[in-house]
XYZ file of C-alpha atoms in Angstrom:
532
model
C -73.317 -49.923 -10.737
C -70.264 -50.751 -10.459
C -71.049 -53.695 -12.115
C -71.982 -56.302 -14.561
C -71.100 -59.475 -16.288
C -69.830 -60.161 -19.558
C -71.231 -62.565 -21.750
C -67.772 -63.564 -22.028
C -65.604 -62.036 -19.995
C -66.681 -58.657 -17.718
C -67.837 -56.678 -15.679
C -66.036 -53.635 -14.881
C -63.550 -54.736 -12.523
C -63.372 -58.571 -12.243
C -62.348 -59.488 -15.777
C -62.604 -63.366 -16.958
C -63.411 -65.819 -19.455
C -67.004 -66.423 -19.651
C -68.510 -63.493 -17.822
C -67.177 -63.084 -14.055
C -69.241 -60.509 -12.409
C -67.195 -57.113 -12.992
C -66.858 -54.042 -11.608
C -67.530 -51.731 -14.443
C -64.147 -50.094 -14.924
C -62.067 -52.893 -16.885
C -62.062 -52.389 -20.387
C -60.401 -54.788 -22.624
C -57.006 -54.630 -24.916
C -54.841 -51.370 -24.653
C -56.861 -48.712 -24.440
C -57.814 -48.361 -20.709
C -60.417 -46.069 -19.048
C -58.427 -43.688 -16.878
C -60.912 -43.744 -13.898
C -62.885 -46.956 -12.892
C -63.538 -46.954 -9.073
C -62.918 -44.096 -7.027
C -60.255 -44.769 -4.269
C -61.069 -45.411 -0.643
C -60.202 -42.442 1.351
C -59.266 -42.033 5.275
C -61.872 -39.594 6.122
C -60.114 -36.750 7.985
C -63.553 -35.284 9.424
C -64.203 -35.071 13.042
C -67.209 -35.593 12.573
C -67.677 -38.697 10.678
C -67.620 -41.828 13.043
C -66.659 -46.138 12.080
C -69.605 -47.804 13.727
C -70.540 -51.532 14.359
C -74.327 -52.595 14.652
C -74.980 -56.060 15.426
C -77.706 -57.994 13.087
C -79.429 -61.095 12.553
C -77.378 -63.737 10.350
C -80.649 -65.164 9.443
C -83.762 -63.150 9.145
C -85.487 -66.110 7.788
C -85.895 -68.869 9.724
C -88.779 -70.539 7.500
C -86.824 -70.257 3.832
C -85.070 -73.460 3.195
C -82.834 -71.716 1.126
C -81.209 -70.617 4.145
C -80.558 -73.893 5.782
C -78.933 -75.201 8.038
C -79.760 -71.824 9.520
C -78.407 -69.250 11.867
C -79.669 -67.891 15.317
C -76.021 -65.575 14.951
C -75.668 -61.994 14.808
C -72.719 -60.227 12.820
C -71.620 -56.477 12.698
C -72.702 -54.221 10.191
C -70.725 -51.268 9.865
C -71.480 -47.952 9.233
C -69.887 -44.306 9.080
C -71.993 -41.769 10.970
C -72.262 -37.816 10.617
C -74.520 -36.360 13.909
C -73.138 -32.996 13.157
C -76.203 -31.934 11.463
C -78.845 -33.449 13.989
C -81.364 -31.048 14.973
C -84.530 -32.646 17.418
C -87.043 -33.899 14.429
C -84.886 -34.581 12.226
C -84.506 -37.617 9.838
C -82.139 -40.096 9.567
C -80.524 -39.933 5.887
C -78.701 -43.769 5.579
C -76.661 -43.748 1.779
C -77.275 -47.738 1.078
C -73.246 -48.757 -0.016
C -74.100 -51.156 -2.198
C -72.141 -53.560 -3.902
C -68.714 -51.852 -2.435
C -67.024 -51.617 0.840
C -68.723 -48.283 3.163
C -65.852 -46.506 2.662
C -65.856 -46.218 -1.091
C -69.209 -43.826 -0.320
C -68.391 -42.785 3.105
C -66.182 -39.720 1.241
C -69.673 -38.387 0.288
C -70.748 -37.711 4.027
C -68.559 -34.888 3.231
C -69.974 -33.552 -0.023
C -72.492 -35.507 -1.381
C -76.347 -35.723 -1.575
C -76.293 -37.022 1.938
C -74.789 -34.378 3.728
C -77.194 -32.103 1.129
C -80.332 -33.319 2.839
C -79.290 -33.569 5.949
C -78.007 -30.250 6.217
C -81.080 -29.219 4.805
C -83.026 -30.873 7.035
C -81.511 -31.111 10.507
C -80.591 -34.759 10.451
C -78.541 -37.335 11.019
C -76.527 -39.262 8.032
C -74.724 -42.537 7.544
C -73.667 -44.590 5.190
C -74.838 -48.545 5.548
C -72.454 -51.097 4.263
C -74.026 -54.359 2.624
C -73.409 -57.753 4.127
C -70.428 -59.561 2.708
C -68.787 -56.087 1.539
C -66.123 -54.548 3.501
C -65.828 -55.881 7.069
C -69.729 -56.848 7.426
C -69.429 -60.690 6.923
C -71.967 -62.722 8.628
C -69.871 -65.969 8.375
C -66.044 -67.074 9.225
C -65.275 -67.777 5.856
C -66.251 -68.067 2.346
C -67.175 -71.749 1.392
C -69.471 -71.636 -1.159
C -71.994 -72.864 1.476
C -71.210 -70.026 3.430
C -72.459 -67.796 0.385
C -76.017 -68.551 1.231
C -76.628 -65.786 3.261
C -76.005 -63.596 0.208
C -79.589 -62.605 -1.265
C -81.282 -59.264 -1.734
C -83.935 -60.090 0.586
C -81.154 -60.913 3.449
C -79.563 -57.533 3.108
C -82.185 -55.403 3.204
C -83.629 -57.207 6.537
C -80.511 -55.905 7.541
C -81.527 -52.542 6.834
C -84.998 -52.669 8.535
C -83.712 -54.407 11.511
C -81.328 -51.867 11.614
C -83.681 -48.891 11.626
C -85.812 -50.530 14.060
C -83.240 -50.959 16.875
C -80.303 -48.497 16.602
C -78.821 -46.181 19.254
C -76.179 -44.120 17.984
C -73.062 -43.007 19.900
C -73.596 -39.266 20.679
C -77.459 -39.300 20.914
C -77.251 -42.358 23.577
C -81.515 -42.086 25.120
C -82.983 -40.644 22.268
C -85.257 -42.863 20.342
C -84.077 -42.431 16.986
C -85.697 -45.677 15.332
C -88.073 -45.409 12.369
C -90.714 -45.835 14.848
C -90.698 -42.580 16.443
C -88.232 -40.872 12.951
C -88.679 -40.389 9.644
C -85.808 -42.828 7.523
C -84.972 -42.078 4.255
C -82.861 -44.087 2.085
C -80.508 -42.777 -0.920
C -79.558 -45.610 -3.313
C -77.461 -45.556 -6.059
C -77.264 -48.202 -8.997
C -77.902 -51.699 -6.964
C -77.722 -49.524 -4.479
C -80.635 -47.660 -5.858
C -82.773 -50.667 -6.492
C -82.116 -51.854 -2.815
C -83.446 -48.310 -1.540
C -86.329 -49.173 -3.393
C -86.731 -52.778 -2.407
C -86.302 -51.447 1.431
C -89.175 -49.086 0.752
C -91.425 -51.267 -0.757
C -90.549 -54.290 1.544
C -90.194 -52.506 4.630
C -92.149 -48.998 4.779
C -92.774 -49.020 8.106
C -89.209 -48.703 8.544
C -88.121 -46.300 5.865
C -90.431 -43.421 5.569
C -89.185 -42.676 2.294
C -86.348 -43.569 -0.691
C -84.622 -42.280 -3.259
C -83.577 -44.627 -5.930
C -81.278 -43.056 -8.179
C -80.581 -44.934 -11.615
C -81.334 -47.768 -9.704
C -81.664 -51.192 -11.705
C -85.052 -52.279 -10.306
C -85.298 -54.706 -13.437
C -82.848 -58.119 -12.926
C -81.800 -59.463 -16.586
C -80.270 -62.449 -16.764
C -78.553 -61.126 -20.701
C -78.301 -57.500 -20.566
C -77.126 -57.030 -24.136
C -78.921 -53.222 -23.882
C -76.021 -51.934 -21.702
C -74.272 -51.435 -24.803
C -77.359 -49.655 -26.369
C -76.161 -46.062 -24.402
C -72.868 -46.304 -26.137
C -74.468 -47.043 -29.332
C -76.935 -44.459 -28.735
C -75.054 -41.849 -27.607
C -70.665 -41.941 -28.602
C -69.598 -38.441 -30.082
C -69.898 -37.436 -33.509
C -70.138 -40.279 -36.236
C -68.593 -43.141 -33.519
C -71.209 -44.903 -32.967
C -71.307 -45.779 -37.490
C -67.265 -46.576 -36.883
C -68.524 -49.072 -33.494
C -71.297 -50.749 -35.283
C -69.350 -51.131 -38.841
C -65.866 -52.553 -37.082
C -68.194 -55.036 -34.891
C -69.562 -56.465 -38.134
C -66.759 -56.662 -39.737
C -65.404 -58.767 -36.440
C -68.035 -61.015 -36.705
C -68.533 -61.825 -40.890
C -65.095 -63.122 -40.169
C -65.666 -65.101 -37.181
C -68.800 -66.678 -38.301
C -67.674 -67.318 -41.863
C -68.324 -70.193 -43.682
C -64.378 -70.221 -44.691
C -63.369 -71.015 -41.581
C -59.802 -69.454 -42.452
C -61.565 -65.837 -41.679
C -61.450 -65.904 -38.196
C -58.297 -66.901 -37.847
C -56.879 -64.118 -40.029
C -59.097 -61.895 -37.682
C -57.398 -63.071 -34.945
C -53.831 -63.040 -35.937
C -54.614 -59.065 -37.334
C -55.637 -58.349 -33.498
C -52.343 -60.231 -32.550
C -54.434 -63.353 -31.142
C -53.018 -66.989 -31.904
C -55.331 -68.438 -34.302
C -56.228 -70.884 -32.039
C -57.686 -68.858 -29.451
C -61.182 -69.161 -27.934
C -63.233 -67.574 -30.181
C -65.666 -66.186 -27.565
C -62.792 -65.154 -25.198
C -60.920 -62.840 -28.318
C -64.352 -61.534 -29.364
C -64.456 -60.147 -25.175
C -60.804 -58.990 -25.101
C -61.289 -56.432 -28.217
C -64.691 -54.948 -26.739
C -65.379 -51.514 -27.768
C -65.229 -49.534 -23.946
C -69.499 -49.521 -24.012
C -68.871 -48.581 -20.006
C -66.938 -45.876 -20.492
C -69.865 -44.136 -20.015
C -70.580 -44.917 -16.859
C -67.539 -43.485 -15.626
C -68.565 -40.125 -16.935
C -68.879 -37.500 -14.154
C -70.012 -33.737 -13.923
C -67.347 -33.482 -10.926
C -64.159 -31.643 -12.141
C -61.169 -34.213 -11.986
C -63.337 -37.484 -12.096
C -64.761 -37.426 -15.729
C -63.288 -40.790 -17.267
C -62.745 -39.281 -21.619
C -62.161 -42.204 -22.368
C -64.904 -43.045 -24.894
C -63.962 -39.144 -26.499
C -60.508 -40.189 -26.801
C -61.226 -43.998 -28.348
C -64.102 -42.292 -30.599
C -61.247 -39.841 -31.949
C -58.998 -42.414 -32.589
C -61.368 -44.963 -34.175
C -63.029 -42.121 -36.569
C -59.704 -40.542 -37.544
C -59.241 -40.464 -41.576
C -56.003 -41.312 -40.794
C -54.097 -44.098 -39.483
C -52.966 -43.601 -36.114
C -51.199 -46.366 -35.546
C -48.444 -46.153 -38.403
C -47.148 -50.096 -37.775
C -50.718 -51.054 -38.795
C -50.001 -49.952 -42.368
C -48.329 -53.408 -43.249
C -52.041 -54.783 -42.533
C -53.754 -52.523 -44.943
C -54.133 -55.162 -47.634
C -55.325 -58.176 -45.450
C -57.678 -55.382 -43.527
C -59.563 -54.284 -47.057
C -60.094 -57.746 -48.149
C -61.938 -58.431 -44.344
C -64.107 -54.989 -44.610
C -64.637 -55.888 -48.476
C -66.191 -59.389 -47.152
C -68.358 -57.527 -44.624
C -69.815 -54.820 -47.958
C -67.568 -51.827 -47.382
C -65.325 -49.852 -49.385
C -61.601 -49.879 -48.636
C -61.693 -46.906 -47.146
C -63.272 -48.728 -44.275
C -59.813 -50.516 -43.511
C -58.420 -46.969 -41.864
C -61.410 -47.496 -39.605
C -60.316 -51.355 -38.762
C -56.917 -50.598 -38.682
C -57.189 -47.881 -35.760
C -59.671 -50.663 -34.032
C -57.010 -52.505 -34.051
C -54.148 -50.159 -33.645
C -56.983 -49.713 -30.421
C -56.893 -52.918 -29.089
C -54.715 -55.447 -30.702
C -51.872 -57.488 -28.698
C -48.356 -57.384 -30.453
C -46.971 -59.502 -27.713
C -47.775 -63.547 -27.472
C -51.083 -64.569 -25.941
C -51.967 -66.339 -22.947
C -50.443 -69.649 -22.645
C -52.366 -73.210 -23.011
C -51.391 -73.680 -19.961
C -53.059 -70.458 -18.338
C -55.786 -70.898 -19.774
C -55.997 -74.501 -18.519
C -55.327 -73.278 -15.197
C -58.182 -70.285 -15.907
C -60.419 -73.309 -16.659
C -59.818 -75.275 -13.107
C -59.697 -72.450 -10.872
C -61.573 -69.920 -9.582
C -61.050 -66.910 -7.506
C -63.257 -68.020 -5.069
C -61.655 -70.887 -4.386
C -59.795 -69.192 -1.792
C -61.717 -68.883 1.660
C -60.447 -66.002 3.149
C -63.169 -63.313 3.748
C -62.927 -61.283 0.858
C -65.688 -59.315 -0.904
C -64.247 -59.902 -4.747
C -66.309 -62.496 -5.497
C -69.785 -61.343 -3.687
C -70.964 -59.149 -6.403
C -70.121 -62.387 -8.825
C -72.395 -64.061 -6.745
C -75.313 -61.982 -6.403
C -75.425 -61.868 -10.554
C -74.762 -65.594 -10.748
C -77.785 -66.150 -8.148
C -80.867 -63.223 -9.033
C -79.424 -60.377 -10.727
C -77.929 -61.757 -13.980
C -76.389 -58.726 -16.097
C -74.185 -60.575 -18.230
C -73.617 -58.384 -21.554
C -73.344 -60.339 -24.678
C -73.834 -59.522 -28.013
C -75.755 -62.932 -28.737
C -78.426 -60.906 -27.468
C -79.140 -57.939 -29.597
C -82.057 -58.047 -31.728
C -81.309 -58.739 -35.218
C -83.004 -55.387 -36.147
C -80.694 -53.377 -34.173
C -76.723 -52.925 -34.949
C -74.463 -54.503 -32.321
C -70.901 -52.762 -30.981
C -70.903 -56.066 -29.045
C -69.866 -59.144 -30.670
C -72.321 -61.904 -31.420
C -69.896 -64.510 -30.713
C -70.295 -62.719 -26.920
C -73.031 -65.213 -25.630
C -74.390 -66.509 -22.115
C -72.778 -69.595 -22.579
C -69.553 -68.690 -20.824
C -71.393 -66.549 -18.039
C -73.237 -69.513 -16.987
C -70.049 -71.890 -17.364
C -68.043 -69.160 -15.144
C -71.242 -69.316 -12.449
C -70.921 -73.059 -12.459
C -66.719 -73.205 -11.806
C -66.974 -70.856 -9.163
C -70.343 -71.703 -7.251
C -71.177 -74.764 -8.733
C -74.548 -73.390 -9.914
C -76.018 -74.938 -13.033
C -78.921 -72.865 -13.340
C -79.712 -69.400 -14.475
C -80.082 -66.922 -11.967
C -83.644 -66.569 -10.288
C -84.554 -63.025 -11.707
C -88.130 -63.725 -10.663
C -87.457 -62.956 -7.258
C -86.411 -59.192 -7.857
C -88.590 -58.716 -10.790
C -92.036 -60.135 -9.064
C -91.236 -56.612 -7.066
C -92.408 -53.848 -10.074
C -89.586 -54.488 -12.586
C -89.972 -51.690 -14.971
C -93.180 -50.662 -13.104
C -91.205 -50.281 -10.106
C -93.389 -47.600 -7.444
C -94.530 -47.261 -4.181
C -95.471 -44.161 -2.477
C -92.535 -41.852 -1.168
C -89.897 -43.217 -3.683
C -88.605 -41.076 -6.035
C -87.324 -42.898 -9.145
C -83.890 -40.725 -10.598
C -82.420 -41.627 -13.645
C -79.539 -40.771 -16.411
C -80.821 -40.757 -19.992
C -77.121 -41.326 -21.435
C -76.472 -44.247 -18.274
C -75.769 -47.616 -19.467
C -77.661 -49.019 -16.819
C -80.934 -46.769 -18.042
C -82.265 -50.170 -19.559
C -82.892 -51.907 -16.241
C -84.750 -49.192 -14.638
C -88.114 -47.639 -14.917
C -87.145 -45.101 -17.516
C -85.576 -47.939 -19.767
C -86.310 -46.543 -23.005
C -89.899 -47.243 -24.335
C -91.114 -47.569 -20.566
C -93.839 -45.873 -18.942
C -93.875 -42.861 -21.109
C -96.951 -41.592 -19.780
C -95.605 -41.847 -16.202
C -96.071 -38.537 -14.609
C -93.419 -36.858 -11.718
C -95.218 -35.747 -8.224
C -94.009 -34.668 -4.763
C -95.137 -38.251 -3.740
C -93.421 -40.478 -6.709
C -90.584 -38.081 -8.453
C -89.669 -39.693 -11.783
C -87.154 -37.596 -13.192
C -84.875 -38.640 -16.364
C -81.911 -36.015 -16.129
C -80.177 -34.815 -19.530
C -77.188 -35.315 -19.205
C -76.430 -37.677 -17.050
C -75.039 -41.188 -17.093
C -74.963 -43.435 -13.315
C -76.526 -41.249 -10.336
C -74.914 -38.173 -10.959
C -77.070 -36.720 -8.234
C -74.816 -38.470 -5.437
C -71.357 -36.022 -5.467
C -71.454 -32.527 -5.158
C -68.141 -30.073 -4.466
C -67.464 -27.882 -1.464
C -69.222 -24.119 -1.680
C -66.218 -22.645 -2.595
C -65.826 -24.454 -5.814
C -69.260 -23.227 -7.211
C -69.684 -20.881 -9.928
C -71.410 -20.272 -13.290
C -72.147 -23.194 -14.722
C -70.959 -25.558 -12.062
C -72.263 -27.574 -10.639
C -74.146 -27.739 -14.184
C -77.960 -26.712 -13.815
C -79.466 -30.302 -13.956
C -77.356 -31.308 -10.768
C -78.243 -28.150 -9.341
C -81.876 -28.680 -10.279
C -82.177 -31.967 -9.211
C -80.688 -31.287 -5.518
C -82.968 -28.691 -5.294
C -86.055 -31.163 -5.891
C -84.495 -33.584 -3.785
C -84.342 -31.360 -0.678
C -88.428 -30.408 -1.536
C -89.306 -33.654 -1.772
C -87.622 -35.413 0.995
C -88.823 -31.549 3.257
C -92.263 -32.861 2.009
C -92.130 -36.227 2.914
C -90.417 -35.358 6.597
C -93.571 -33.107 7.125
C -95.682 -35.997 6.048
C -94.300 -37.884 8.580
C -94.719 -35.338 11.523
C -97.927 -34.950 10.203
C -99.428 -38.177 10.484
C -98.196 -38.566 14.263
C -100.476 -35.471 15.720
C-alpha cells in the first residue's frame, strides 16, 4: 500500500520510534529510495471534473463504538471522467485508498480505469476515503473525533454513494447501482476495500477488482520482508541475511560491550535505544514495492543497495579503519573475515558519521505526537487505521526461527504498540478480527477478481500469500491471477498509445488488461442479463 508499520520505527512515509504507521517510501540511514509516492498532479484534462457528494457521518446508529453519534453529513470528493459514457454503461469508481483522490486521479488519464471504461462505454471516477484529502467528516482531529475512522464506515460511504448519486453532466439519468452495473478497482488497502464493498454491499457494486489487495489484517507482519528475502538480485539476499545476524549476535550478546561497539561502527552513541538503531539501519525490504513496469517510475533502489552490499570490494574507502573491529564482530557471528567487506559496505550503506539525536529529542519524541495537533490533516489517519484493525507493524521479533531474518530481532511490537498508545491512547492491539472474520486468506465472493504480484511485499496478506489456496482455480466469475513479475498492483498505470511498442507495456500488463476488460465485459452482460 502505501503503507505499513514498523516494529520499531516505519512505514514508508511516516518514520518514528516504535512503529508509526508509514507510508512505504522511507527507508532508513543514507541510502534513500529515489521514488516513494508519486506526486499530486493538477489534472489538465477537460474532461476530468472535482466533485463533492454529501454522506452520512454515521452509518451506524446502533454500534456503540460510534457514540455519541452523528445524524451529519460531510462531502466526499471525487474526480469524474463522463467522456466515455455511452447509455448502458457501467460506472468504473478507482477506491483512493489510504491517500488523498488526487494522488490516483492522474490515472483517469491512463490507467486501468480509463482502460475499462473506454472499453466499455462508461463512466469513471475516482472515490476518495473519509479522513484523506478534503473528505473529513468532523471539524477537527481530537482523538475522539477519530472514531469515525473504521473500514466498515468508509465503505458505507461507498454504497451510500452508489445508491444515491447524480452526476453533473448526466443530471435525470438514473445512474445508481440500482438501475447500473458498479464496479470497483482497488489497489493495496484499496484493493481489500473493493473487496470488502463487494462482499458487504453487492447490491451496490455489481462487481470488484481487488488488485494485491491485503484482505488478511496482521497485527506483526514480519513476512513483508520475506519478498526481499525471497527475491533481491543475484547473491543479496546471502549478504541481507548474513549482515542482519551479524547485527543481532552483537546486540543480544551476553558481553554486553558488543552492542555498543555495533553501534558506535554504525556511528550510533552507545547509548542509543537499542530497538530504535536496529530500525534506523534497516535493509530497504520496501524497495520493492516501489518497483514499476512504467518507464521513469521504477524506484532501483534495492539493485543499486544489492550492488553495493555484494561488492568484493570496499566501497566506502573511510570504512577501511574499521576493518579490524568489523572481522572480530562477523568472526563472533561464524564467518570468515572476508565477511567484514560485506559489513563494512552495510555500513558504508547506512551508518551516521555525524552525532545522533539528542537526549533531549528524543525526550521530546517520547511526549509528543504528531497527532497532537488538531488541524484536519490526513498524516496520521493511516496510523490510525493500523493502530485500530489493520496492524502491519514489521518486526523482526517475528520471523520464525527456521527462516533467516534481513529484519532485526531486536525490531519487536513493543514499540508499535507504545507509539499507538502516545498518539491515540490505545492500550490494546488492534481488532484484526473485524477484517479477518470477512475471508482472510480465503477471501471470495462472486464477481471479484483477486490480482496479485508474486515479487509484492504485501503478497503475504492476500489470498495468494505463499502456501495459500494452491488449488484455487481462475474463472470469468472469480479471476485469481498471480502475475510474474510484478510487485504492488502493477495492473493500475498504463502509458498513452503512442508510447507502446515491442515489449512495452511488458506482456503480463498487457495480458492482464486484456482479462480485465473480458471479465468486467462479462460481468456488465451479467448484469443486463439478469434485468430482462
Amino acid at each position: 500500500m502505501w503503507s505499513l508499520r514498523l516494529g520499531f520505527a516505519a512505514t514508508i512515509a511516516l518514520t518514528a520510534q516504535c512503529a508509526t504507521a508509514l507510508r512505504l517510501g522511507n527507508l532508513h540511514g543514507s541510502f534513500k529510495t529515489t521514488k516513494a509516492l508519486k506526486n499530486d498532479i493538477t489534472l489538465d484534462s477537460p474532461n476530468i471534473k472535482e466533485c463533492n457528494f454529501s454522506v452520512p457521518v454515521d452509518h451506524f446508529h446502533n454500534d456503540t463504538q460510534y457514540e455519541p453519534h452523528s445524524d451529519d453529513f460531510f462531502s466526499l470528493r471525487y474526480f469524474l471522467d463522463i467522456s466515455h459514457y455511452k447509455p448502458g454503461g457501467p460506472v468504473i469508481v478507482i477506491q483512493g485508498g489510504e491517500a488523498p483522490a488526487t494522488y490516483r486521479s492522474q490515472g483517469l488519464v491512463n490507467g486501468i480505469g480509463p482502460i475499462l471504461a473506454k472499453a466499455t462505454g462508461g463512466i469513471v471516477l475516482v472515490m476518495e476515503h473519509r479522513y484523506y484529502g478534503t473528505s473529513f467528516p468532523v471539524p477537527d482531529l481530537s482523538v475522539e473525533n477519530y472514531r469515525f475512522l473504521t473500514t466498515e464506515q468508509a465503505v458505507a460511504d461507498a454504497a451510500y454513494f452508489a445508491q444515491h448519486v447524480e452526476f453533473p453532466g448526466l443530471e435525470g439519468k438514473n445512474l445508481t447501482s440500482a438501475a447500473t452495473p458498479w464496479i470497483m478497482w482497488g489497489g493495496s488497502y484499496g484493493g481489500a476495500y473493493a473487496a470488502i464493498s463487494r462482499k458487504l454491499y453487492p447490491e451496490a457494486y455489481w462487481g470488484a477488482i481487488s488488485s494485491s489487495g491485503v484482505t488478511i489484517a496482521i497485527e506483526d507482519y514480519w513476512a513483508f520482508a520475506e519478498a526481499t528475502r525471497l527475491f533481491a538480485p543475484g547473491n543479496c539476499s546471502t549478504a541481507l541475511e548474513e549482515t542482519t545476524h551479524v547485527v543481532d549476535v552483537a546486540l543480544f550478546n551476553t558481553n554486553t560491550t558488543k552492542a555498543s561497539v555495533i553501534k558506535k561502527l554504525f556511528g550510533y552513541r552507545t547509548s542509543y535505544d537499542t530497538a530504535r538503531f536496529a530500525g534506523s539501519i534497516m535493509h530497504p525490504i520496501s524497495a520493492l514495492q516501489g518497483e514499476s513496469w512504467v518507464h521513469g517510475e521504477n524506484d532501483d533502489t534495492l539493485d543499486r543497495y544489492c550492488a553495493t552490499i555484494t561488492s568484493p570490494k570496499l566501497m566506502y574507502p573511510n570504512q577501511e579503519s574499521n576493518r579490524r573491529l568489523a572481522e572480530q564482530l562477523v568472526k563472533d557471528a561464524g564467518y570468515g573475515a572476508d565477511a567484514a567487506t560485506t559489513l563494512l559496505n552495510y555500513v558504508g550503506l547506512n551508518g551516521h558519521d555525524n552525532d545522533q539525536e539528542s537526549d533531549q529529542e528524543i525526550e521530546h519524541y517520547n511526549k509528543t505526537s504528531v497527532l497532537q495537533r488538531r488541524e484536519l490533516d490526513d498524516s496520521g489517519s493511516w496510523f490510525y487505521q493500523t493502530c485500530t484493525q489493520w496492524g502491519y507493524t514489521i518486526t523482526g521479533s517475528g520471523v520464525p526461527k527456521d527462516i533467516p531474518n534481513i529484519v532485526s530481532r531486536a525490531v519487536t511490537l513493543d514499540q508499535a504498540r507504545a507509539s499507538c498508545k502516545r498518539a491515540f491512547g490505545i492500550n490494546h492491539p488492534p481488532n484484526v478480527e473485524s477484517i479477518n472474520r470477512l475471508g482472510g486468506e480465503n477471501f471470495s465472493s462472486s464477481r471479484l477478481a483477486i490480482i496479485d504480484g508474486k515479487q509484492d511485499p504485501w503478497r503475504g496478506a492476500t489470498p495468494h500469500r505463499i502456501g495459500a489456496n494452491p488449488d484455487r482455480k481462475s474463472t470469468t466469475d472469480e479471476p485469481f491471477i498471480l502475475l510474474d513479475y510484478a510487485t504492488h498492483h502493477w495492473d493500475e498505470d498504463d502509458v498513452p498509445a503512442s508510447q507502446y511498442g515491442p515489449g512495452y507495456p511488458p506482456k503480463q500488463i498487457v495480458d492482464i488488461h486484456n482479462q480485465e476488460v473480458a471479465f468486467v465485459k462479462a460481468w456488465i452482460e451479467e448484469f443486463h442479463q439478469s434485468r430482462i
